[in-house]
Amino acid sequence: MAFLRIDEFYPNYRKKLFGGDDIKGLAVYASGTDSEIGIVLDALVDWDGRFQYLVIDTSRWGFTKKVLLPINSCLVDYEKRRVYADGINKQKVQYLPTYYSTAQVDEDYEQQVRLIYEMPNANYLLAEQKQSISYRH
């Protein structure tokens, strides 16, 4: 399934959805920790406008890559300007496929993302499988 960037579906999303605030730029933290992962760069919605993923820059953890974070594993705290990400750790970020804004998130890409998040601990076998899958960007 193809997704749209939030501003493609909701051109006036800041006012319409967030009362003038913006989800972009919020700090992302691993749930239950004070470990900052990075920041929200964008949000992806489906064709009905339902949030599906946050695009996050993980550079705070030493990875200069953008990855998808499923919206159902997030808790947004607007007061603290933070997103808490459940079920993410450095090892999973390492194995998550890099998100490119020019790439279409297809079924294979989504399956790879889901596999990483569903695994209690990503392992080397999974990393080897990931390397065999190529993504267009």
mmCIF file of N, CA and C in Angstrom:
data_model
loop_
_atom_site.group_PDB
_atom_site.id
_atom_site.type_symbol
_atom_site.label_atom_id
_atom_site.label_comp_id
_atom_site.label_asym_id
_atom_site.label_seq_id
_atom_site.Cartn_x
_atom_site.Cartn_y
_atom_site.Cartn_z
ATOM 1 N N MET A 1 0.844 -1.175 0.000
ATOM 2 C CA MET A 1 0.000 0.000 0.000
ATOM 3 C C MET A 1 0.891 1.240 0.000
ATOM 4 N N ALA A 2 0.593 2.171 -0.818
ATOM 5 C CA ALA A 2 1.337 3.424 -0.863
ATOM 6 C C ALA A 2 0.811 4.354 0.232
ATOM 7 N N PHE A 3 1.695 5.142 0.768
ATOM 8 C CA PHE A 3 1.324 6.111 1.794
ATOM 9 C C PHE A 3 1.647 7.511 1.312
ATOM 10 N N LEU A 4 1.027 8.471 1.951
ATOM 11 C CA LEU A 4 1.251 9.869 1.630
ATOM 12 C C LEU A 4 1.890 10.559 2.824
ATOM 13 N N ARG A 5 2.733 11.541 2.542
ATOM 14 C CA ARG A 5 3.240 12.369 3.625
ATOM 15 C C ARG A 5 2.075 13.178 4.173
ATOM 16 N N ILE A 6 2.118 13.487 5.430
ATOM 17 C CA ILE A 6 0.996 14.152 6.080
ATOM 18 C C ILE A 6 0.589 15.434 5.373
ATOM 19 N N ASP A 7 1.560 16.207 4.907
ATOM 20 C CA ASP A 7 1.216 17.474 4.256
ATOM 21 C C ASP A 7 0.662 17.294 2.846
ATOM 22 N N GLU A 8 0.817 16.106 2.283
ATOM 23 C CA GLU A 8 0.201 15.813 0.990
ATOM 24 C C GLU A 8 -1.299 15.544 1.149
ATOM 25 N N PHE A 9 -1.653 14.867 2.238
ATOM 26 C CA PHE A 9 -3.061 14.539 2.472
ATOM 27 C C PHE A 9 -3.794 15.695 3.152
ATOM 28 N N TYR A 10 -3.122 16.290 4.147
ATOM 29 C CA TYR A 10 -3.680 17.408 4.901
ATOM 30 C C TYR A 10 -2.775 18.631 4.703
ATOM 31 N N PRO A 11 -2.982 19.399 3.642
ATOM 32 C CA PRO A 11 -2.106 20.551 3.407
ATOM 33 C C PRO A 11 -2.021 21.517 4.595
ATOM 34 N N ASN A 12 -3.085 21.621 5.360
ATOM 35 C CA ASN A 12 -3.117 22.518 6.515
ATOM 36 C C ASN A 12 -3.152 21.704 7.812
ATOM 37 N N TYR A 13 -2.346 20.638 7.862
ATOM 38 C CA TYR A 13 -2.429 19.686 8.979
ATOM 39 C C TYR A 13 -2.113 20.304 10.331
ATOM 40 N N ARG A 14 -1.200 21.262 10.390
ATOM 41 C CA ARG A 14 -0.838 21.851 11.692
ATOM 42 C C ARG A 14 -2.071 22.447 12.379
ATOM 43 N N LYS A 15 -2.812 23.221 11.629
ATOM 44 C CA LYS A 15 -3.994 23.865 12.198
ATOM 45 C C LYS A 15 -5.141 22.873 12.351
ATOM 46 N N LYS A 16 -5.368 22.062 11.308
ATOM 47 C CA LYS A 16 -6.518 21.151 11.290
ATOM 48 C C LYS A 16 -6.394 20.019 12.316
ATOM 49 N N LEU A 17 -5.199 19.457 12.474
ATOM 50 C CA LEU A 17 -5.035 18.282 13.330
ATOM 51 C C LEU A 17 -4.375 18.565 14.678
ATOM 52 N N PHE A 18 -3.523 19.584 14.717
ATOM 53 C CA PHE A 18 -2.709 19.783 15.911
ATOM 54 C C PHE A 18 -2.880 21.150 16.566
ATOM 55 N N GLY A 19 -3.922 21.860 16.204
ATOM 56 C CA GLY A 19 -4.194 23.147 16.829
ATOM 57 C C GLY A 19 -3.054 24.140 16.704
ATOM 58 N N GLY A 20 -2.339 24.084 15.596
ATOM 59 C CA GLY A 20 -1.226 25.001 15.364
ATOM 60 C C GLY A 20 0.130 24.403 15.680
ATOM 61 N N ASP A 21 0.157 23.332 16.441
ATOM 62 C CA ASP A 21 1.415 22.648 16.755
ATOM 63 C C ASP A 21 1.823 21.782 15.579
ATOM 64 N N ASP A 22 2.941 21.131 15.710
ATOM 65 C CA ASP A 22 3.431 20.264 14.646
ATOM 66 C C ASP A 22 4.042 19.015 15.255
ATOM 67 N N ILE A 23 3.760 17.879 14.641
ATOM 68 C CA ILE A 23 4.369 16.636 15.102
ATOM 69 C C ILE A 23 5.813 16.540 14.626
ATOM 70 N N LYS A 24 6.092 17.198 13.503
ATOM 71 C CA LYS A 24 7.456 17.229 12.993
ATOM 72 C C LYS A 24 8.326 18.019 13.958
ATOM 73 N N GLY A 25 9.505 17.487 14.204
ATOM 74 C CA GLY A 25 10.430 18.161 15.108
ATOM 75 C C GLY A 25 10.361 17.685 16.545
ATOM 76 N N LEU A 26 9.345 16.869 16.873
ATOM 77 C CA LEU A 26 9.280 16.345 18.239
ATOM 78 C C LEU A 26 10.435 15.376 18.477
ATOM 79 N N ALA A 27 10.980 15.404 19.680
ATOM 80 C CA ALA A 27 12.045 14.475 20.063
ATOM 81 C C ALA A 27 11.436 13.085 20.246
ATOM 82 N N VAL A 28 12.174 12.063 19.862
ATOM 83 C CA VAL A 28 11.710 10.681 19.998
ATOM 84 C C VAL A 28 12.582 9.982 21.037
ATOM 85 N N TYR A 29 11.924 9.358 22.007
ATOM 86 C CA TYR A 29 12.605 8.657 23.090
ATOM 87 C C TYR A 29 12.171 7.199 23.112
ATOM 88 N N ALA A 30 13.077 6.331 23.506
ATOM 89 C CA ALA A 30 12.713 4.937 23.737
ATOM 90 C C ALA A 30 11.848 4.905 24.995
ATOM 91 N N SER A 31 10.704 4.223 24.936
ATOM 92 C CA SER A 31 9.783 4.164 26.073
ATOM 93 C C SER A 31 10.479 3.683 27.331
ATOM 94 N N GLY A 32 10.122 4.329 28.425
ATOM 95 C CA GLY A 32 10.648 3.927 29.716
ATOM 96 C C GLY A 32 12.090 4.350 29.961
ATOM 97 N N THR A 33 12.641 5.189 29.079
ATOM 98 C CA THR A 33 14.031 5.629 29.245
ATOM 99 C C THR A 33 14.136 7.124 29.002
ATOM 100 N N ASP A 34 15.293 7.657 29.315
ATOM 101 C CA ASP A 34 15.607 9.034 28.948
ATOM 102 C C ASP A 34 16.561 9.043 27.781
ATOM 103 N N SER A 35 16.535 7.967 27.006
ATOM 104 C CA SER A 35 17.414 7.810 25.859
ATOM 105 C C SER A 35 16.742 8.370 24.614
ATOM 106 N N GLU A 36 17.247 9.520 24.145
ATOM 107 C CA GLU A 36 16.677 10.142 22.957
ATOM 108 C C GLU A 36 17.204 9.446 21.709
ATOM 109 N N ILE A 37 16.279 9.005 20.874
ATOM 110 C CA ILE A 37 16.608 8.318 19.630
ATOM 111 C C ILE A 37 16.921 9.337 18.541
ATOM 112 N N GLY A 38 16.070 10.343 18.421
ATOM 113 C CA GLY A 38 16.210 11.315 17.351
ATOM 114 C C GLY A 38 15.007 12.223 17.313
ATOM 115 N N ILE A 39 14.596 12.606 16.104
ATOM 116 C CA ILE A 39 13.458 13.514 15.962
ATOM 117 C C ILE A 39 12.513 13.030 14.866
ATOM 118 N N VAL A 40 11.269 13.478 14.971
ATOM 119 C CA VAL A 40 10.265 13.174 13.951
ATOM 120 C C VAL A 40 10.501 14.105 12.761
ATOM 121 N N LEU A 41 10.678 13.496 11.596
ATOM 122 C CA LEU A 41 10.857 14.270 10.368
ATOM 123 C C LEU A 41 9.563 14.421 9.587
ATOM 124 N N ASP A 42 8.710 13.402 9.679
ATOM 125 C CA ASP A 42 7.482 13.412 8.895
ATOM 126 C C ASP A 42 6.534 12.362 9.449
ATOM 127 N N ALA A 43 5.327 12.362 8.936
ATOM 128 C CA ALA A 43 4.335 11.342 9.268
ATOM 129 C C ALA A 43 3.749 10.843 7.959
ATOM 130 N N LEU A 44 3.478 9.551 7.902
ATOM 131 C CA LEU A 44 2.869 8.946 6.720
ATOM 132 C C LEU A 44 1.457 8.513 7.068
ATOM 133 N N VAL A 45 0.531 8.818 6.163
ATOM 134 C CA VAL A 45 -0.866 8.449 6.350
ATOM 135 C C VAL A 45 -1.303 7.581 5.176
ATOM 136 N N ASP A 46 -2.359 6.796 5.410
ATOM 137 C CA ASP A 46 -2.900 5.999 4.309
ATOM 138 C C ASP A 46 -3.842 6.878 3.483
ATOM 139 N N TRP A 47 -4.445 6.292 2.474
ATOM 140 C CA TRP A 47 -5.297 7.056 1.552
ATOM 141 C C TRP A 47 -6.583 7.552 2.199
ATOM 142 N N ASP A 48 -6.881 7.063 3.410
ATOM 143 C CA ASP A 48 -8.034 7.560 4.156
ATOM 144 C C ASP A 48 -7.634 8.600 5.198
ATOM 145 N N GLY A 49 -6.335 8.931 5.247
ATOM 146 C CA GLY A 49 -5.849 9.940 6.180
ATOM 147 C C GLY A 49 -5.501 9.426 7.559
ATOM 148 N N ARG A 50 -5.499 8.107 7.727
ATOM 149 C CA ARG A 50 -5.152 7.523 9.032
ATOM 150 C C ARG A 50 -3.632 7.442 9.168
ATOM 151 N N PHE A 51 -3.129 7.879 10.313
ATOM 152 C CA PHE A 51 -1.691 7.809 10.569
ATOM 153 C C PHE A 51 -1.225 6.364 10.580
ATOM 154 N N GLN A 52 -0.109 6.099 9.913
ATOM 155 C CA GLN A 52 0.461 4.761 9.885
ATOM 156 C C GLN A 52 1.876 4.722 10.457
ATOM 157 N N TYR A 53 2.706 5.696 10.056
ATOM 158 C CA TYR A 53 4.109 5.703 10.480
ATOM 159 C C TYR A 53 4.590 7.112 10.762
ATOM 160 N N LEU A 54 5.548 7.206 11.674
ATOM 161 C CA LEU A 54 6.337 8.413 11.817
ATOM 162 C C LEU A 54 7.673 8.124 11.153
ATOM 163 N N VAL A 55 8.195 9.090 10.448
ATOM 164 C CA VAL A 55 9.538 8.983 9.882
ATOM 165 C C VAL A 55 10.449 9.652 10.895
ATOM 166 N N ILE A 56 11.422 8.894 11.392
ATOM 167 C CA ILE A 56 12.313 9.464 12.396
ATOM 168 C C ILE A 56 13.763 9.426 11.934
ATOM 169 N N ASP A 57 14.469 10.453 12.323
ATOM 170 C CA ASP A 57 15.904 10.549 12.106
ATOM 171 C C ASP A 57 16.546 9.989 13.373
ATOM 172 N N THR A 58 17.333 8.953 13.242
ATOM 173 C CA THR A 58 17.891 8.254 14.406
ATOM 174 C C THR A 58 19.312 8.700 14.743
ATOM 175 N N SER A 59 19.701 9.877 14.301
ATOM 176 C CA SER A 59 21.089 10.312 14.481
ATOM 177 C C SER A 59 21.504 10.460 15.948
ATOM 178 N N ARG A 60 20.567 10.642 16.848
ATOM 179 C CA ARG A 60 20.924 10.765 18.274
ATOM 180 C C ARG A 60 21.520 9.458 18.812
ATOM 181 N N TRP A 61 21.203 8.356 18.156
ATOM 182 C CA TRP A 61 21.744 7.069 18.575
ATOM 183 C C TRP A 61 22.976 6.685 17.762
ATOM 184 N N GLY A 62 23.450 7.598 16.953
ATOM 185 C CA GLY A 62 24.661 7.342 16.190
ATOM 186 C C GLY A 62 24.435 6.727 14.822
ATOM 187 N N PHE A 63 23.181 6.570 14.429
ATOM 188 C CA PHE A 63 22.861 6.051 13.099
ATOM 189 C C PHE A 63 22.379 7.227 12.262
ATOM 190 N N THR A 64 23.029 7.489 11.175
ATOM 191 C CA THR A 64 22.556 8.581 10.318
ATOM 192 C C THR A 64 21.625 8.005 9.267
ATOM 193 N N LYS A 65 20.467 7.614 9.739
ATOM 194 C CA LYS A 65 19.477 7.062 8.827
ATOM 195 C C LYS A 65 18.080 7.415 9.296
ATOM 196 N N LYS A 66 17.168 7.394 8.346
ATOM 197 C CA LYS A 66 15.760 7.631 8.624
ATOM 198 C C LYS A 66 15.069 6.283 8.604
ATOM 199 N N VAL A 67 14.197 6.048 9.579
ATOM 200 C CA VAL A 67 13.465 4.789 9.647
ATOM 201 C C VAL A 67 11.996 5.082 9.941
ATOM 202 N N LEU A 68 11.175 4.084 9.711
ATOM 203 C CA LEU A 68 9.750 4.193 10.009
ATOM 204 C C LEU A 68 9.461 3.654 11.395
ATOM 205 N N LEU A 69 8.609 4.349 12.097
ATOM 206 C CA LEU A 69 8.151 3.939 13.413
ATOM 207 C C LEU A 69 6.642 3.787 13.331
ATOM 208 N N PRO A 70 6.118 2.564 13.520
ATOM 209 C CA PRO A 70 4.661 2.371 13.439
ATOM 210 C C PRO A 70 3.938 3.248 14.462
ATOM 211 N N ILE A 71 2.900 3.890 14.026
ATOM 212 C CA ILE A 71 2.176 4.819 14.895
ATOM 213 C C ILE A 71 1.578 4.103 16.100
ATOM 214 N N ASN A 72 1.241 2.817 15.953
ATOM 215 C CA ASN A 72 0.645 2.089 17.085
ATOM 216 C C ASN A 72 1.665 1.732 18.161
ATOM 217 N N SER A 73 2.932 2.061 17.947
ATOM 218 C CA SER A 73 3.942 1.820 18.979
ATOM 219 C C SER A 73 4.450 3.146 19.555
ATOM 220 N N CYS A 74 3.663 4.214 19.373
ATOM 221 C CA CYS A 74 4.061 5.556 19.820
ATOM 222 C C CYS A 74 3.067 6.121 20.829
ATOM 223 N N LEU A 75 3.610 6.913 21.717
ATOM 224 C CA LEU A 75 2.796 7.718 22.618
ATOM 225 C C LEU A 75 3.324 9.141 22.501
ATOM 226 N N VAL A 76 2.471 10.065 22.113
ATOM 227 C CA VAL A 76 2.893 11.443 21.918
ATOM 228 C C VAL A 76 2.535 12.259 23.161
ATOM 229 N N ASP A 77 3.532 12.959 23.699
ATOM 230 C CA ASP A 77 3.346 13.846 24.833
ATOM 231 C C ASP A 77 3.619 15.267 24.323
ATOM 232 N N TYR A 78 2.555 15.973 23.939
ATOM 233 C CA TYR A 78 2.715 17.311 23.369
ATOM 234 C C TYR A 78 3.227 18.306 24.394
ATOM 235 N N GLU A 79 2.878 18.099 25.657
ATOM 236 C CA GLU A 79 3.333 19.009 26.706
ATOM 237 C C GLU A 79 4.858 19.003 26.810
ATOM 238 N N LYS A 80 5.443 17.815 26.740
ATOM 239 C CA LYS A 80 6.909 17.695 26.812
ATOM 240 C C LYS A 80 7.561 17.745 25.434
ATOM 241 N N ARG A 81 6.718 17.776 24.373
ATOM 242 C CA ARG A 81 7.196 17.776 22.988
ATOM 243 C C ARG A 81 8.045 16.537 22.712
ATOM 244 N N ARG A 82 7.499 15.386 23.120
ATOM 245 C CA ARG A 82 8.190 14.111 22.956
ATOM 246 C C ARG A 82 7.267 13.048 22.388
ATOM 247 N N VAL A 83 7.890 12.123 21.683
ATOM 248 C CA VAL A 83 7.222 10.901 21.254
ATOM 249 C C VAL A 83 7.960 9.760 21.949
ATOM 250 N N TYR A 84 7.211 8.898 22.625
ATOM 251 C CA TYR A 84 7.807 7.729 23.257
ATOM 252 C C TYR A 84 7.559 6.526 22.360
ATOM 253 N N ALA A 85 8.627 5.872 21.982
ATOM 254 C CA ALA A 85 8.556 4.748 21.045
ATOM 255 C C ALA A 85 8.712 3.442 21.809
ATOM 256 N N ASP A 86 7.702 2.613 21.732
ATOM 257 C CA ASP A 86 7.708 1.325 22.412
ATOM 258 C C ASP A 86 8.329 0.260 21.517
ATOM 259 N N GLY A 87 9.140 -0.605 22.099
ATOM 260 C CA GLY A 87 9.673 -1.753 21.362
ATOM 261 C C GLY A 87 10.815 -1.430 20.425
ATOM 262 N N ILE A 88 11.523 -0.342 20.665
ATOM 263 C CA ILE A 88 12.640 0.001 19.791
ATOM 264 C C ILE A 88 13.923 0.020 20.620
ATOM 265 N N ASN A 89 14.988 -0.419 19.999
ATOM 266 C CA ASN A 89 16.300 -0.357 20.625
ATOM 267 C C ASN A 89 17.346 -0.150 19.529
ATOM 268 N N LYS A 90 18.582 0.060 19.930
ATOM 269 C CA LYS A 90 19.638 0.351 18.954
ATOM 270 C C LYS A 90 19.821 -0.776 17.952
ATOM 271 N N GLN A 91 19.714 -2.005 18.412
ATOM 272 C CA GLN A 91 19.895 -3.139 17.516
ATOM 273 C C GLN A 91 18.809 -3.158 16.435
ATOM 274 N N LYS A 92 17.578 -2.881 16.827
ATOM 275 C CA LYS A 92 16.495 -2.867 15.842
ATOM 276 C C LYS A 92 16.685 -1.736 14.838
ATOM 277 N N VAL A 93 17.111 -0.574 15.307
ATOM 278 C CA VAL A 93 17.350 0.545 14.400
ATOM 279 C C VAL A 93 18.412 0.166 13.377
ATOM 280 N N GLN A 94 19.421 -0.521 13.847
ATOM 281 C CA GLN A 94 20.494 -0.947 12.938
ATOM 282 C C GLN A 94 19.950 -1.811 11.803
ATOM 283 N N TYR A 95 18.984 -2.672 12.097
ATOM 284 C CA TYR A 95 18.470 -3.605 11.106
ATOM 285 C C TYR A 95 17.280 -3.082 10.308
ATOM 286 N N LEU A 96 16.648 -2.021 10.790
ATOM 287 C CA LEU A 96 15.517 -1.467 10.045
ATOM 288 C C LEU A 96 15.985 -0.935 8.697
ATOM 289 N N PRO A 97 15.178 -1.131 7.671
ATOM 290 C CA PRO A 97 15.553 -0.578 6.370
ATOM 291 C C PRO A 97 15.535 0.950 6.425
ATOM 292 N N THR A 98 16.466 1.556 5.747
ATOM 293 C CA THR A 98 16.519 3.011 5.656
ATOM 294 C C THR A 98 15.326 3.499 4.844
ATOM 295 N N TYR A 99 14.698 4.543 5.347
ATOM 296 C CA TYR A 99 13.580 5.145 4.630
ATOM 297 C C TYR A 99 14.105 6.277 3.758
ATOM 298 N N TYR A 100 13.703 6.265 2.508
ATOM 299 C CA TYR A 100 14.020 7.338 1.575
ATOM 300 C C TYR A 100 12.717 8.006 1.172
ATOM 301 N N SER A 101 12.676 9.314 1.227
ATOM 302 C CA SER A 101 11.431 10.023 0.912
ATOM 303 C C SER A 101 10.999 9.808 -0.536
ATOM 304 N N THR A 102 11.933 9.400 -1.386
ATOM 305 C CA THR A 102 11.592 9.156 -2.787
ATOM 306 C C THR A 102 11.125 7.723 -3.032
ATOM 307 N N ALA A 103 11.215 6.881 -2.005
ATOM 308 C CA ALA A 103 10.822 5.472 -2.152
ATOM 309 C C ALA A 103 9.350 5.293 -1.797
ATOM 310 N N GLN A 104 8.734 4.347 -2.456
ATOM 311 C CA GLN A 104 7.360 4.009 -2.118
ATOM 312 C C GLN A 104 7.407 2.884 -1.090
ATOM 313 N N VAL A 105 6.646 3.038 -0.034
ATOM 314 C CA VAL A 105 6.572 2.005 0.990
ATOM 315 C C VAL A 105 5.611 0.948 0.478
ATOM 316 N N ASP A 106 6.176 -0.147 -0.047
ATOM 317 C CA ASP A 106 5.336 -1.210 -0.588
ATOM 318 C C ASP A 106 5.173 -2.319 0.444
ATOM 319 N N GLU A 107 4.493 -3.364 0.067
ATOM 320 C CA GLU A 107 4.193 -4.465 0.985
ATOM 321 C C GLU A 107 5.452 -5.143 1.518
ATOM 322 N N ASP A 108 6.451 -5.341 0.656
ATOM 323 C CA ASP A 108 7.705 -5.966 1.095
ATOM 324 C C ASP A 108 8.429 -5.099 2.118
ATOM 325 N N TYR A 109 8.465 -3.809 1.864
ATOM 326 C CA TYR A 109 9.120 -2.880 2.780
ATOM 327 C C TYR A 109 8.412 -2.906 4.137
ATOM 328 N N GLU A 110 7.094 -2.816 4.106
ATOM 329 C CA GLU A 110 6.317 -2.851 5.349
ATOM 330 C C GLU A 110 6.522 -4.155 6.108
ATOM 331 N N GLN A 111 6.574 -5.255 5.390
ATOM 332 C CA GLN A 111 6.781 -6.552 6.041
ATOM 333 C C GLN A 111 8.131 -6.582 6.744
ATOM 334 N N GLN A 112 9.152 -6.030 6.110
ATOM 335 C CA GLN A 112 10.471 -5.997 6.726
ATOM 336 C C GLN A 112 10.458 -5.142 7.998
ATOM 337 N N VAL A 113 9.790 -4.011 7.939
ATOM 338 C CA VAL A 113 9.683 -3.146 9.113
ATOM 339 C C VAL A 113 8.954 -3.882 10.237
ATOM 340 N N ARG A 114 7.820 -4.510 9.911
ATOM 341 C CA ARG A 114 7.053 -5.246 10.926
ATOM 342 C C ARG A 114 7.870 -6.371 11.547
ATOM 343 N N LEU A 115 8.613 -7.104 10.710
ATOM 344 C CA LEU A 115 9.440 -8.191 11.225
ATOM 345 C C LEU A 115 10.423 -7.705 12.281
ATOM 346 N N ILE A 116 11.072 -6.604 12.015
ATOM 347 C CA ILE A 116 12.059 -6.070 12.957
ATOM 348 C C ILE A 116 11.390 -5.679 14.265
ATOM 349 N N TYR A 117 10.270 -4.977 14.197
ATOM 350 C CA TYR A 117 9.598 -4.537 15.418
ATOM 351 C C TYR A 117 8.984 -5.699 16.195
ATOM 352 N N GLU A 118 8.546 -6.746 15.507
ATOM 353 C CA GLU A 118 7.912 -7.872 16.194
ATOM 354 C C GLU A 118 8.913 -8.796 16.871
ATOM 355 N N MET A 119 10.141 -8.787 16.416
ATOM 356 C CA MET A 119 11.154 -9.660 17.000
ATOM 357 C C MET A 119 11.554 -9.129 18.376
ATOM 358 N N PRO A 120 11.603 -10.014 19.393
ATOM 359 C CA PRO A 120 12.044 -9.556 20.713
ATOM 360 C C PRO A 120 13.464 -8.977 20.641
ATOM 361 N N ASN A 121 14.328 -9.645 19.911
ATOM 362 C CA ASN A 121 15.679 -9.160 19.687
ATOM 363 C C ASN A 121 16.041 -9.489 18.257
ATOM 364 N N ALA A 122 16.356 -8.459 17.486
ATOM 365 C CA ALA A 122 16.787 -8.702 16.108
ATOM 366 C C ALA A 122 18.058 -9.531 16.170
ATOM 367 N N ASN A 123 18.256 -10.403 15.185
ATOM 368 C CA ASN A 123 19.442 -11.241 15.203
ATOM 369 C C ASN A 123 20.168 -11.176 13.868
ATOM 370 N N TYR A 124 21.321 -11.806 13.802
ATOM 371 C CA TYR A 124 22.133 -11.723 12.597
ATOM 372 C C TYR A 124 21.466 -12.380 11.400
ATOM 373 N N LEU A 125 20.703 -13.435 11.626
ATOM 374 C CA LEU A 125 19.994 -14.078 10.532
ATOM 375 C C LEU A 125 19.037 -13.081 9.881
ATOM 376 N N LEU A 126 18.340 -12.334 10.713
ATOM 377 C CA LEU A 126 17.417 -11.334 10.214
ATOM 378 C C LEU A 126 18.169 -10.264 9.429
ATOM 379 N N ALA A 127 19.332 -9.879 9.920
ATOM 380 C CA ALA A 127 20.130 -8.875 9.220
ATOM 381 C C ALA A 127 20.557 -9.399 7.853
ATOM 382 N N GLU A 128 20.919 -10.665 7.786
ATOM 383 C CA GLU A 128 21.316 -11.254 6.509
ATOM 384 C C GLU A 128 20.137 -11.276 5.542
ATOM 385 N N GLN A 129 18.941 -11.587 6.050
ATOM 386 C CA GLN A 129 17.754 -11.574 5.200
ATOM 387 C C GLN A 129 17.501 -10.171 4.679
ATOM 388 N N LYS A 130 17.656 -9.174 5.540
ATOM 389 C CA LYS A 130 17.431 -7.794 5.164
ATOM 390 C C LYS A 130 18.365 -7.390 4.019
ATOM 391 N N GLN A 131 19.599 -7.807 4.100
ATOM 392 C CA GLN A 131 20.576 -7.418 3.087
ATOM 393 C C GLN A 131 20.241 -8.021 1.727
ATOM 394 N N SER A 132 19.478 -9.105 1.706
ATOM 395 C CA SER A 132 19.126 -9.727 0.433
ATOM 396 C C SER A 132 17.944 -9.034 -0.248
ATOM 397 N N ILE A 133 17.268 -8.144 0.485
ATOM 398 C CA ILE A 133 16.131 -7.421 -0.071
ATOM 399 C C ILE A 133 16.596 -6.025 -0.472
ATOM 400 N N SER A 134 16.313 -5.638 -1.685
ATOM 401 C CA SER A 134 16.705 -4.290 -2.110
ATOM 402 C C SER A 134 15.478 -3.416 -2.208
ATOM 403 N N TYR A 135 15.652 -2.152 -1.876
ATOM 404 C CA TYR A 135 14.568 -1.191 -1.918
ATOM 405 C C TYR A 135 14.892 -0.119 -2.920
ATOM 406 N N ARG A 136 13.913 0.224 -3.714
ATOM 407 C CA ARG A 136 14.104 1.289 -4.700
ATOM 408 C C ARG A 136 13.974 2.630 -4.005
ATOM 409 N N HIS A 137 14.823 3.534 -4.414
ATOM 410 C CA HIS A 137 14.710 4.911 -3.911
ATOM 411 C C HIS A 137 15.144 5.883 -4.949
#
